[in-house]
Coordinates of N, CA and C in Angstrom, one line a residue:
Chain A
X63 N 99.7 -6.5 -58.5 CA 101.0 -6.6 -57.8 C 101.0 -5.5 -56.6
X64 N 101.3 -6.0 -55.5 CA 101.4 -5.2 -54.3 C 102.6 -4.2 -54.3
X65 N 102.3 -3.0 -54.1 CA 103.4 -2.0 -54.1 C 103.5 -1.2 -52.7
X66 N 104.6 -1.1 -52.2 CA 104.9 -0.4 -50.9 C 105.7 0.9 -51.3
X67 N 105.1 2.0 -50.9 CA 105.7 3.3 -51.4 C 106.3 4.1 -50.2
X68 N 107.5 4.6 -50.4 CA 108.2 5.5 -49.4 C 108.6 6.7 -50.2
X69 N 108.8 7.8 -49.4 CA 109.4 9.0 -50.0 C 110.8 8.7 -50.6
X70 N 111.0 9.1 -51.8 CA 112.3 8.8 -52.4 C 113.5 9.4 -51.6
X71 N 113.3 10.6 -51.2 CA 114.4 11.3 -50.4 C 113.8 12.4 -49.5
X72 N 114.5 12.5 -48.4 CA 114.2 13.6 -47.4 C 115.5 14.2 -46.9
X73 N 115.4 15.4 -46.5 CA 116.6 16.1 -45.9 C 116.2 16.7 -44.6
X74 N 117.1 16.6 -43.6 CA 116.9 17.1 -42.3 C 118.2 17.7 -41.7
X75 N 118.0 18.7 -40.9 CA 119.2 19.3 -40.3 C 119.6 18.5 -39.0
X76 N 120.9 18.5 -38.7 CA 121.3 17.9 -37.5 C 120.5 18.4 -36.3
X77 N 120.1 17.5 -35.4 CA 119.3 17.9 -34.2 C 117.8 18.0 -34.5
X78 N 117.4 18.0 -35.8 CA 116.0 18.1 -36.1 C 115.3 16.8 -36.0
X79 N 114.0 16.9 -36.4 CA 113.1 15.7 -36.4 C 112.6 15.5 -37.8
X80 N 112.5 14.2 -38.2 CA 112.0 13.9 -39.5 C 111.1 12.6 -39.4
X81 N 110.1 12.6 -40.2 CA 109.2 11.4 -40.3 C 109.2 10.8 -41.7
X82 N 109.5 9.5 -41.8 CA 109.5 8.7 -43.0 C 108.2 7.9 -43.0
X83 N 107.5 7.8 -44.1 CA 106.3 7.0 -44.2 C 106.4 5.8 -45.1
X84 N 105.4 4.9 -45.0 CA 105.4 3.6 -45.7 C 104.0 3.3 -46.0
X85 N 103.6 3.4 -47.3 CA 102.2 3.2 -47.7 C 102.0 2.0 -48.5
X86 N 100.8 1.4 -48.4 CA 100.5 0.2 -49.1 C 99.5 0.5 -50.2
X87 N 99.7 -0.2 -51.4 CA 98.8 0.0 -52.5 C 97.4 -0.7 -52.2
X88 N 97.4 -1.5 -51.2 CA 96.1 -2.2 -50.9 C 95.2 -1.5 -50.0
X89 N 95.7 -0.3 -49.4 CA 94.9 0.4 -48.5 C 95.7 0.8 -47.3
X90 N 95.0 1.1 -46.2 CA 95.6 1.6 -45.0 C 96.5 0.5 -44.4
X91 N 97.7 0.9 -43.9 CA 98.6 0.0 -43.2 C 98.1 -0.1 -41.7
X92 N 98.0 -1.3 -41.3 CA 97.6 -1.6 -39.9 C 98.6 -2.4 -39.2
X93 N 98.5 -2.6 -37.9 CA 99.4 -3.4 -37.1 C 99.6 -4.8 -37.7
X94 N 98.5 -5.3 -38.3 CA 98.6 -6.7 -38.9 C 99.5 -6.8 -40.1
X95 N 100.1 -5.7 -40.6 CA 101.1 -5.8 -41.6 C 102.5 -5.9 -41.0
X96 N 102.5 -5.8 -39.6 CA 103.8 -6.0 -38.9 C 104.9 -5.1 -39.5
X97 N 104.7 -3.8 -39.6 CA 105.8 -3.0 -40.3 C 107.1 -3.1 -39.6
X98 N 108.1 -3.3 -40.4 CA 109.5 -3.3 -40.0 C 110.3 -2.2 -40.7
X99 N 111.3 -1.7 -40.0 CA 112.1 -0.6 -40.6 C 113.6 -1.0 -40.5
X100 N 114.3 -0.7 -41.6 CA 115.7 -1.1 -41.7 C 116.5 0.2 -42.1
X101 N 117.7 0.2 -41.6 CA 118.7 1.3 -42.0 C 119.8 0.6 -42.9
X102 N 120.1 1.2 -44.0 CA 121.2 0.7 -44.8 C 122.2 1.8 -45.2
X103 N 123.4 1.6 -44.9 CA 124.5 2.5 -45.3 C 125.3 1.8 -46.5
X104 N 125.9 2.6 -47.3 CA 126.6 2.1 -48.5 C 127.5 1.0 -48.2
X105 N 127.4 -0.1 -48.9 CA 128.3 -1.2 -48.8 C 128.0 -2.1 -47.6
X106 N 126.9 -1.9 -46.9 CA 126.5 -2.7 -45.7 C 125.2 -3.4 -45.9
X107 N 125.0 -4.4 -45.1 CA 123.7 -5.1 -45.1 C 122.7 -4.2 -44.3
X108 N 121.4 -4.4 -44.6 CA 120.4 -3.6 -43.9 C 120.5 -4.0 -42.4
X109 N 120.3 -3.0 -41.6 CA 120.3 -3.2 -40.1 C 118.9 -3.0 -39.6
X110 N 118.3 -4.0 -39.0 CA 117.0 -3.9 -38.4 C 116.9 -2.8 -37.3
X111 N 115.9 -1.9 -37.4 CA 115.7 -0.9 -36.4 C 114.4 -1.1 -35.6
X112 N 113.3 -1.3 -36.3 CA 112.0 -1.3 -35.7 C 111.2 -2.6 -36.2
X113 N 110.5 -3.3 -35.3 CA 109.7 -4.4 -35.8 C 108.3 -4.3 -35.2
X114 N 107.3 -4.9 -35.9 CA 105.9 -4.9 -35.5 C 105.4 -3.5 -35.1
X115 N 105.6 -2.6 -36.0 CA 105.1 -1.2 -35.9 C 106.0 -0.3 -35.1
X116 N 106.3 -0.6 -33.8 CA 106.8 0.3 -32.9 C 107.9 -0.2 -31.9
X117 N 108.3 -1.5 -32.1 CA 109.2 -2.1 -31.2 C 110.6 -1.9 -31.6
X118 N 111.5 -1.3 -30.8 CA 112.9 -1.1 -31.2 C 113.6 -2.4 -30.9
X119 N 114.6 -2.7 -31.8 CA 115.5 -3.8 -31.6 C 116.4 -3.3 -30.4
X120 N 117.1 -4.3 -29.8 CA 117.8 -4.0 -28.6 C 119.0 -3.0 -28.8
X121 N 119.4 -2.9 -30.1 CA 120.5 -2.0 -30.5 C 120.1 -0.7 -31.1
X122 N 118.8 -0.5 -31.1 CA 118.2 0.7 -31.8 C 118.2 1.9 -30.8
X123 N 118.8 3.0 -31.2 CA 118.8 4.2 -30.3 C 117.4 4.7 -30.0
X124 N 117.1 5.3 -28.9 CA 115.8 5.7 -28.5 C 115.3 6.8 -29.4
X125 N 116.2 7.5 -30.2 CA 115.7 8.6 -31.0 C 114.9 8.1 -32.3
X126 N 114.9 6.8 -32.5 CA 114.2 6.1 -33.5 C 112.9 5.6 -32.9
X127 N 111.7 6.0 -33.5 CA 110.5 5.5 -33.1 C 109.5 5.2 -34.2
X128 N 108.7 4.1 -34.1 CA 107.8 3.7 -35.1 C 106.4 3.9 -34.7
X129 N 105.5 4.1 -35.7 CA 104.1 4.3 -35.4 C 103.3 4.1 -36.6
X130 N 101.9 4.2 -36.4 CA 101.0 4.2 -37.6 C 100.5 5.7 -37.6
X131 N 100.5 6.2 -38.8 CA 100.2 7.6 -39.0 C 99.4 7.8 -40.3
X132 N 98.1 8.2 -40.1 CA 97.3 8.5 -41.3 C 97.2 7.4 -42.3
X133 N 97.1 6.2 -41.8 CA 97.0 5.0 -42.7 C 98.3 4.5 -43.3
X134 N 99.4 5.0 -42.7 CA 100.7 4.5 -43.2 C 101.5 4.1 -41.9
X135 N 102.6 3.3 -42.2 CA 103.6 3.1 -41.1 C 104.5 4.3 -41.2
X136 N 105.0 4.6 -40.0 CA 105.9 5.8 -40.0 C 107.1 5.5 -39.1
X137 N 108.2 6.1 -39.5 CA 109.5 6.0 -38.7 C 109.9 7.5 -38.4
X138 N 110.0 7.9 -37.2 CA 110.3 9.2 -36.8 C 111.7 9.2 -36.1
X139 N 112.6 10.1 -36.6 CA 113.9 10.3 -36.0 C 113.9 11.6 -35.3
X140 N 114.1 11.6 -34.0 CA 114.2 12.9 -33.2 C 115.6 13.1 -32.8
X141 N 116.0 14.4 -32.9 CA 117.4 14.7 -32.6 C 118.4 14.0 -33.5
X142 N 118.2 14.2 -34.8 CA 118.9 13.5 -35.8 C 120.4 13.8 -35.7
X143 N 121.2 12.7 -35.8 CA 122.6 12.8 -35.8 C 123.2 12.6 -37.2
X144 N 124.4 13.1 -37.4 CA 125.0 13.0 -38.8 C 125.1 11.5 -39.2
X145 N 125.3 10.6 -38.3 CA 125.5 9.2 -38.6 C 124.1 8.6 -39.0
X146 N 123.0 9.3 -38.9 CA 121.7 8.8 -39.3 C 121.5 8.9 -40.8
X147 N 122.5 9.6 -41.5 CA 122.4 9.7 -43.0 C 122.5 8.3 -43.6
X148 N 121.5 7.8 -44.3 CA 121.4 6.5 -44.8 C 120.2 6.3 -45.6
X149 N 120.0 5.1 -46.2 CA 118.8 4.7 -46.9 C 118.0 3.9 -45.8
X150 N 116.7 4.2 -45.8 CA 115.8 3.5 -44.9 C 114.7 2.8 -45.7
X151 N 114.5 1.5 -45.3 CA 113.5 0.6 -46.0 C 112.5 0.2 -45.0
X152 N 111.2 0.1 -45.4 CA 110.2 -0.5 -44.6 C 109.8 -1.9 -45.3
X153 N 109.2 -2.7 -44.5 CA 108.9 -4.1 -44.9 C 107.5 -4.3 -44.3
X154 N 106.6 -4.8 -45.2 CA 105.2 -5.1 -44.8 C 104.9 -6.6 -45.1
X155 N 104.0 -7.2 -44.2 CA 103.7 -8.6 -44.4 C 102.2 -8.7 -44.9
X156 N 102.1 -9.5 -46.0 CA 100.8 -9.7 -46.6 C 100.4 -11.1 -46.7
X157 N 100.4 -11.8 -45.5 CA 99.9 -13.1 -45.5 C 100.6 -14.1 -46.3
X158 N 101.9 -14.4 -46.0 CA 102.7 -15.3 -46.7 C 103.5 -14.6 -47.8
X159 N 103.5 -13.3 -47.8 CA 104.2 -12.5 -48.8 C 104.8 -11.3 -48.0
X160 N 106.1 -11.1 -48.3 CA 106.7 -9.9 -47.6 C 107.1 -9.0 -48.8
X161 N 106.9 -7.7 -48.6 CA 107.2 -6.7 -49.6 C 107.9 -5.5 -49.0
X162 N 109.1 -5.2 -49.6 CA 109.8 -4.0 -49.1 C 109.4 -2.8 -49.9
X163 N 109.5 -1.6 -49.2 CA 109.3 -0.4 -49.9 C 110.5 0.0 -50.7
X164 N 110.4 1.0 -51.5 CA 111.4 1.4 -52.4 C 112.6 2.1 -51.8
X165 N 112.4 2.5 -50.5 CA 113.5 3.1 -49.7 C 113.4 4.6 -49.7
X166 N 113.9 5.2 -48.6 CA 114.0 6.7 -48.5 C 115.5 7.0 -48.3
X167 N 116.0 7.9 -49.1 CA 117.4 8.3 -48.9 C 117.3 9.5 -47.9
X168 N 117.8 9.4 -46.7 CA 117.8 10.5 -45.8 C 119.1 11.2 -45.8
X169 N 119.1 12.5 -46.1 CA 120.3 13.3 -46.0 C 120.3 14.2 -44.8
X170 N 121.4 14.2 -44.1 CA 121.5 15.1 -42.9 C 122.4 16.3 -43.3
X171 N 121.8 17.4 -43.4 CA 122.5 18.6 -43.9 C 122.2 19.9 -43.1
Chain B
X291 N 125.2 -15.6 -30.1 CA 124.8 -14.6 -31.2 C 124.6 -15.3 -32.5
X292 N 123.5 -15.2 -33.0 CA 123.2 -15.9 -34.3 C 123.9 -15.2 -35.4
X293 N 124.5 -16.0 -36.3 CA 125.2 -15.5 -37.5 C 124.8 -16.2 -38.7
X294 N 124.7 -15.5 -39.8 CA 124.3 -16.1 -41.1 C 125.4 -15.7 -42.1
X295 N 125.8 -16.7 -43.0 CA 126.8 -16.4 -44.0 C 126.4 -17.0 -45.3
X296 N 126.3 -16.1 -46.3 CA 126.0 -16.6 -47.7 C 127.3 -17.1 -48.3
X297 N 127.1 -18.1 -49.2 CA 128.3 -18.6 -50.0 C 127.8 -19.1 -51.3
X298 N 128.7 -19.1 -52.3 CA 128.3 -19.5 -53.6 C 129.1 -18.8 -54.7
X299 N 128.9 -19.2 -56.0 CA 129.7 -18.6 -57.1 C 129.3 -17.1 -57.2
X300 N 130.3 -16.3 -57.5 CA 130.1 -14.9 -57.7 C 129.8 -14.5 -59.1
X301 N 129.9 -15.5 -60.0 CA 129.7 -15.3 -61.4 C 128.9 -16.4 -62.0
X302 N 127.8 -16.1 -62.6 CA 126.9 -17.1 -63.2 C 126.6 -16.7 -64.7
X303 N 126.6 -17.7 -65.6 CA 126.3 -17.4 -67.0 C 124.8 -17.2 -67.2
X304 N 124.5 -16.4 -68.2 CA 123.0 -16.2 -68.5 C 122.4 -17.6 -68.9
X305 N 121.2 -17.8 -68.5 CA 120.4 -19.0 -68.8 C 120.7 -20.1 -67.8
X306 N 121.8 -20.0 -67.0 CA 122.1 -21.0 -66.0 C 121.4 -20.8 -64.7
X307 N 121.6 -21.7 -63.7 CA 121.0 -21.6 -62.4 C 121.9 -21.0 -61.4
X308 N 121.5 -20.0 -60.7 CA 122.2 -19.4 -59.6 C 121.9 -20.2 -58.3
X309 N 123.0 -20.6 -57.6 CA 122.8 -21.4 -56.4 C 123.6 -20.7 -55.3
X310 N 123.0 -20.5 -54.2 CA 123.6 -19.9 -53.0 C 123.2 -20.7 -51.8
X311 N 124.1 -20.7 -50.8 CA 123.8 -21.4 -49.5 C 124.0 -20.4 -48.4
X312 N 123.2 -20.5 -47.4 CA 123.3 -19.7 -46.2 C 123.5 -20.6 -45.0
X313 N 124.7 -20.5 -44.4 CA 125.1 -21.3 -43.2 C 124.8 -20.5 -42.0
X314 N 124.1 -21.2 -41.0 CA 123.7 -20.6 -39.8 C 124.5 -21.1 -38.7
X315 N 125.0 -20.2 -37.8 CA 125.8 -20.5 -36.7 C 125.3 -19.8 -35.4
X316 N 125.5 -20.4 -34.3 CA 125.0 -19.7 -33.1 C 123.6 -20.1 -32.8
X317 N 123.0 -21.0 -33.5 CA 121.6 -21.4 -33.3 C 121.3 -22.4 -34.3
X318 N 120.1 -23.0 -34.2 CA 119.7 -24.1 -35.0 C 118.5 -23.7 -35.9
X319 N 118.6 -24.1 -37.1 CA 117.5 -23.8 -38.0 C 116.2 -24.5 -37.6
X320 N 116.4 -25.7 -37.1 CA 115.2 -26.5 -36.7 C 114.6 -26.2 -35.4
X321 N 115.1 -25.3 -34.7 CA 114.6 -24.9 -33.4 C 113.8 -23.6 -33.5
X322 N 112.7 -23.5 -32.9 CA 111.9 -22.3 -32.9 C 111.1 -22.0 -34.2
X323 N 110.2 -21.2 -34.1 CA 109.2 -21.0 -35.2 C 109.7 -19.8 -36.1
X324 N 110.7 -20.0 -36.8 CA 111.2 -19.0 -37.7 C 111.2 -19.4 -39.2
X325 N 111.2 -18.3 -40.0 CA 111.4 -18.4 -41.4 C 112.8 -18.1 -41.7
X326 N 113.3 -18.7 -42.8 CA 114.7 -18.5 -43.2 C 114.6 -18.0 -44.7
X327 N 114.9 -16.7 -44.9 CA 114.6 -16.1 -46.2 C 115.8 -15.6 -47.0
X328 N 115.4 -15.3 -48.2 CA 116.4 -14.7 -49.2 C 115.9 -13.4 -49.7
X329 N 116.7 -12.4 -49.7 CA 116.4 -11.1 -50.2 C 117.5 -10.7 -51.2
X330 N 117.2 -9.9 -52.2 CA 118.2 -9.5 -53.1 C 118.2 -8.0 -53.3
X331 N 119.3 -7.4 -53.8 CA 119.4 -6.0 -54.0 C 120.2 -5.7 -55.2
X332 N 119.7 -5.4 -56.4 CA 120.5 -5.1 -57.6 C 121.3 -3.8 -57.3
X333 N 122.4 -3.7 -57.9 CA 123.3 -2.5 -57.6 C 122.5 -1.2 -57.7
X334 N 122.6 -0.4 -56.7 CA 121.9 0.9 -56.7 C 120.4 0.9 -56.6
X335 N 119.8 -0.3 -56.3 CA 118.4 -0.4 -56.3 C 117.9 -0.9 -54.9
X336 N 116.5 -1.1 -54.9 CA 115.9 -1.4 -53.6 C 116.0 -2.9 -53.3
X337 N 115.6 -3.2 -52.1 CA 115.6 -4.6 -51.6 C 114.4 -5.3 -52.2
X338 N 114.5 -6.6 -52.5 CA 113.4 -7.4 -53.0 C 113.4 -8.7 -52.2
X339 N 112.3 -9.0 -51.6 CA 112.1 -10.3 -50.9 C 112.0 -11.4 -52.0
X340 N 112.8 -12.4 -52.0 CA 112.7 -13.5 -53.0 C 111.8 -14.6 -52.5
X341 N 112.0 -15.1 -51.2 CA 111.2 -16.1 -50.7 C 111.8 -16.6 -49.4
X342 N 111.0 -17.4 -48.7 CA 111.4 -17.9 -47.4 C 110.9 -19.4 -47.2
X343 N 111.6 -20.1 -46.3 CA 111.3 -21.4 -45.9 C 111.0 -21.4 -44.4
X344 N 109.9 -22.0 -44.0 CA 109.6 -22.1 -42.6 C 110.4 -23.3 -42.0
X345 N 110.6 -23.3 -40.7 CA 111.4 -24.3 -40.1 C 110.8 -25.7 -40.4
X346 N 109.5 -25.7 -40.6 CA 108.9 -27.0 -40.9 C 109.0 -27.5 -42.3
X347 N 109.5 -26.6 -43.2 CA 109.7 -26.9 -44.6 C 108.8 -26.3 -45.6
X348 N 107.8 -25.6 -45.1 CA 106.9 -24.9 -46.0 C 107.6 -23.7 -46.6
X349 N 107.3 -23.5 -47.9 CA 108.0 -22.4 -48.6 C 107.0 -21.4 -49.1
X350 N 107.5 -20.2 -49.2 CA 106.7 -19.0 -49.6 C 107.6 -18.2 -50.6
X351 N 107.1 -17.9 -51.7 CA 107.9 -17.3 -52.8 C 107.2 -16.0 -53.3
X352 N 108.1 -15.0 -53.7 CA 107.6 -13.8 -54.3 C 106.9 -14.2 -55.6
X353 N 105.7 -13.9 -55.9 CA 105.0 -14.3 -57.1 C 105.7 -13.9 -58.4
X354 N 106.5 -12.8 -58.3 CA 107.2 -12.4 -59.5 C 108.4 -13.3 -59.9
X355 N 108.8 -14.1 -58.9 CA 110.0 -15.0 -59.2 C 109.6 -16.4 -59.0
X356 N 108.4 -16.7 -58.6 CA 108.0 -18.1 -58.1 C 108.4 -19.2 -59.1
X357 N 108.2 -18.9 -60.4 CA 108.4 -19.9 -61.4 C 109.9 -20.3 -61.6
X358 N 110.8 -19.5 -61.0 CA 112.3 -19.7 -61.2 C 113.0 -20.0 -59.8
X359 N 112.3 -20.0 -58.7 CA 112.9 -20.0 -57.4 C 112.6 -21.3 -56.7
X360 N 113.6 -21.9 -56.1 CA 113.5 -23.0 -55.1 C 114.3 -22.8 -53.9
X361 N 113.7 -22.9 -52.8 CA 114.4 -22.7 -51.5 C 114.3 -24.0 -50.7
X362 N 115.4 -24.5 -50.3 CA 115.5 -25.8 -49.5 C 116.2 -25.6 -48.2
X363 N 116.0 -26.5 -47.3 CA 116.7 -26.5 -46.0 C 117.4 -27.8 -45.8
X364 N 118.6 -27.8 -45.2 CA 119.3 -29.0 -44.8 C 119.6 -28.8 -43.3
X365 N 118.7 -29.3 -42.5 CA 118.8 -29.1 -41.0 C 120.0 -29.8 -40.4
X366 N 120.4 -30.9 -41.1 CA 121.6 -31.7 -40.6 C 122.9 -30.8 -40.7
X367 N 122.9 -29.9 -41.7 CA 124.1 -29.1 -41.9 C 123.8 -27.6 -41.4
X368 N 122.6 -27.4 -40.9 CA 122.2 -26.1 -40.4 C 122.4 -25.0 -41.4
X369 N 121.8 -25.3 -42.6 CA 121.9 -24.3 -43.7 C 120.7 -24.4 -44.6
X370 N 120.5 -23.4 -45.4 CA 119.4 -23.4 -46.3 C 119.9 -22.8 -47.6
X371 N 119.3 -23.1 -48.7 CA 119.8 -22.8 -50.0 C 118.8 -22.2 -50.9
X372 N 119.3 -21.4 -51.9 CA 118.5 -20.8 -52.9 C 118.9 -21.2 -54.3
X373 N 118.0 -21.6 -55.1 CA 118.3 -21.8 -56.6 C 117.4 -20.9 -57.4
X374 N 118.0 -20.2 -58.3 CA 117.2 -19.3 -59.2 C 117.6 -19.6 -60.6
X375 N 116.7 -20.1 -61.3 CA 117.0 -20.7 -62.7 C 116.8 -19.6 -63.8
X376 N 117.4 -20.0 -64.9 CA 117.2 -19.2 -66.1 C 117.6 -17.7 -65.9
X377 N 118.7 -17.5 -65.3 CA 119.1 -16.1 -64.9 C 119.5 -15.3 -66.1
X378 N 119.3 -14.0 -66.0 CA 119.7 -13.0 -67.0 C 120.5 -11.9 -66.2
X379 N 120.9 -10.9 -67.0 CA 121.7 -9.8 -66.4 C 120.9 -9.1 -65.3
X380 N 119.6 -9.1 -65.5 CA 118.7 -8.4 -64.5 C 118.7 -9.1 -63.2
X381 N 119.2 -10.3 -63.1 CA 119.3 -11.0 -61.8 C 120.6 -10.7 -61.0
X382 N 121.5 -9.9 -61.6 CA 122.7 -9.5 -61.0 C 122.3 -8.7 -59.7
X383 N 122.9 -9.1 -58.6 CA 122.5 -8.4 -57.3 C 123.3 -8.9 -56.2
X384 N 123.2 -8.2 -55.0 CA 123.7 -8.7 -53.8 C 122.6 -9.5 -53.2
X385 N 122.9 -10.7 -52.8 CA 121.9 -11.6 -52.2 C 122.2 -11.7 -50.7
X386 N 121.1 -11.5 -49.9 CA 121.2 -11.6 -48.5 C 120.3 -12.8 -48.0
X387 N 120.8 -13.5 -47.0 CA 119.9 -14.4 -46.3 C 119.6 -13.8 -44.9
X388 N 118.4 -14.2 -44.4 CA 118.0 -13.6 -43.2 C 117.0 -14.5 -42.4
X389 N 117.0 -14.3 -41.1 CA 116.0 -15.0 -40.3 C 114.9 -14.1 -40.0
X390 N 113.7 -14.6 -40.0 CA 112.6 -13.8 -39.7 C 111.4 -14.6 -39.1
X391 N 110.5 -13.9 -38.4 CA 109.2 -14.4 -38.0 C 108.2 -13.6 -38.7
X392 N 106.9 -13.7 -38.3 CA 105.9 -12.9 -38.9 C 106.2 -11.4 -38.6
X393 N 106.7 -11.1 -37.3 CA 106.7 -9.8 -36.8 C 108.1 -9.1 -37.0
X394 N 109.1 -9.8 -37.3 CA 110.4 -9.2 -37.4 C 111.4 -10.0 -38.2
X395 N 112.3 -9.2 -38.9 CA 113.4 -9.8 -39.7 C 114.6 -9.3 -39.0
X396 N 115.2 -10.2 -38.1 CA 116.1 -9.6 -37.1 C 117.6 -10.0 -37.4
X397 N 117.9 -11.0 -38.1 CA 119.3 -11.3 -38.3 C 119.5 -11.5 -39.8
X398 N 120.6 -10.8 -40.3 CA 120.9 -10.9 -41.8 C 122.4 -11.3 -41.9
X399 N 122.6 -11.9 -43.1 CA 124.0 -12.2 -43.5 C 124.6 -10.9 -44.0
X400 N 125.9 -11.0 -44.3 CA 126.6 -9.8 -44.8 C 126.3 -9.5 -46.3
X401 N 125.8 -10.5 -47.0 CA 125.5 -10.4 -48.4 C 126.5 -11.0 -49.3
X402 N 126.1 -11.4 -50.5 CA 127.0 -12.0 -51.5 C 126.6 -11.4 -52.9
X403 N 127.6 -10.9 -53.5 CA 127.3 -10.3 -54.9 C 127.4 -11.4 -55.9
X404 N 126.4 -11.5 -56.7 CA 126.4 -12.5 -57.8 C 126.2 -11.7 -59.1
X405 N 127.1 -11.9 -60.0 CA 127.0 -11.2 -61.3 C 126.6 -12.2 -62.4
X406 N 125.7 -11.9 -63.2 CA 125.3 -12.7 -64.3 C 125.9 -12.2 -65.6
X407 N 126.8 -12.9 -66.2 CA 127.5 -12.4 -67.3 C 128.2 -13.6 -68.0
X408 N 128.3 -13.5 -69.3 CA 129.0 -14.6 -70.1 C 130.5 -14.3 -70.1

């Protein structure tokens, strides 16, 4: 069974920078997994942020950026704002199968 | 602006079949090369992709649920549906429908809570 792993929780100070990662149990994550990133706040549906590794949705602030880093997909938040406190999920594509990561709870403190 | 809306019973008895429908507005299911998918999220837990149907009718299911899942599309009514059979309390979740391609999952419904209980 394919497993996608994210950090369970991270803490960042307002104005700081933090990187969330997304690893695959099958090996290195490449652009062919089309990594997507989503933000979810309590009681809300997931909000798409990044698609195909590094492309922002039209509504995604520029402080969110996606990349590949050390064999993982990565989401970097620069100049973190209090409203960025949320759960973040990655999604990877495995040829007819889509798998979400377990999510990272980001605390802004 | 594309919008998706889930609908269906909020309470299902154990061993019965959970049925949900996602109605699409602001666009047509039959136009464009998109998948129409279902995702669920048990209370306090992570997202899980259940399965998707391509606009042509081909289906793709999560192997862990494949034996119990059926996804169908009704292009004439611009909606697609999920059936999950033999449900247990572990199937209690918020169910989301979404539009996606290979590279992005860009439009989501607001979600529908389905509780499995007698």
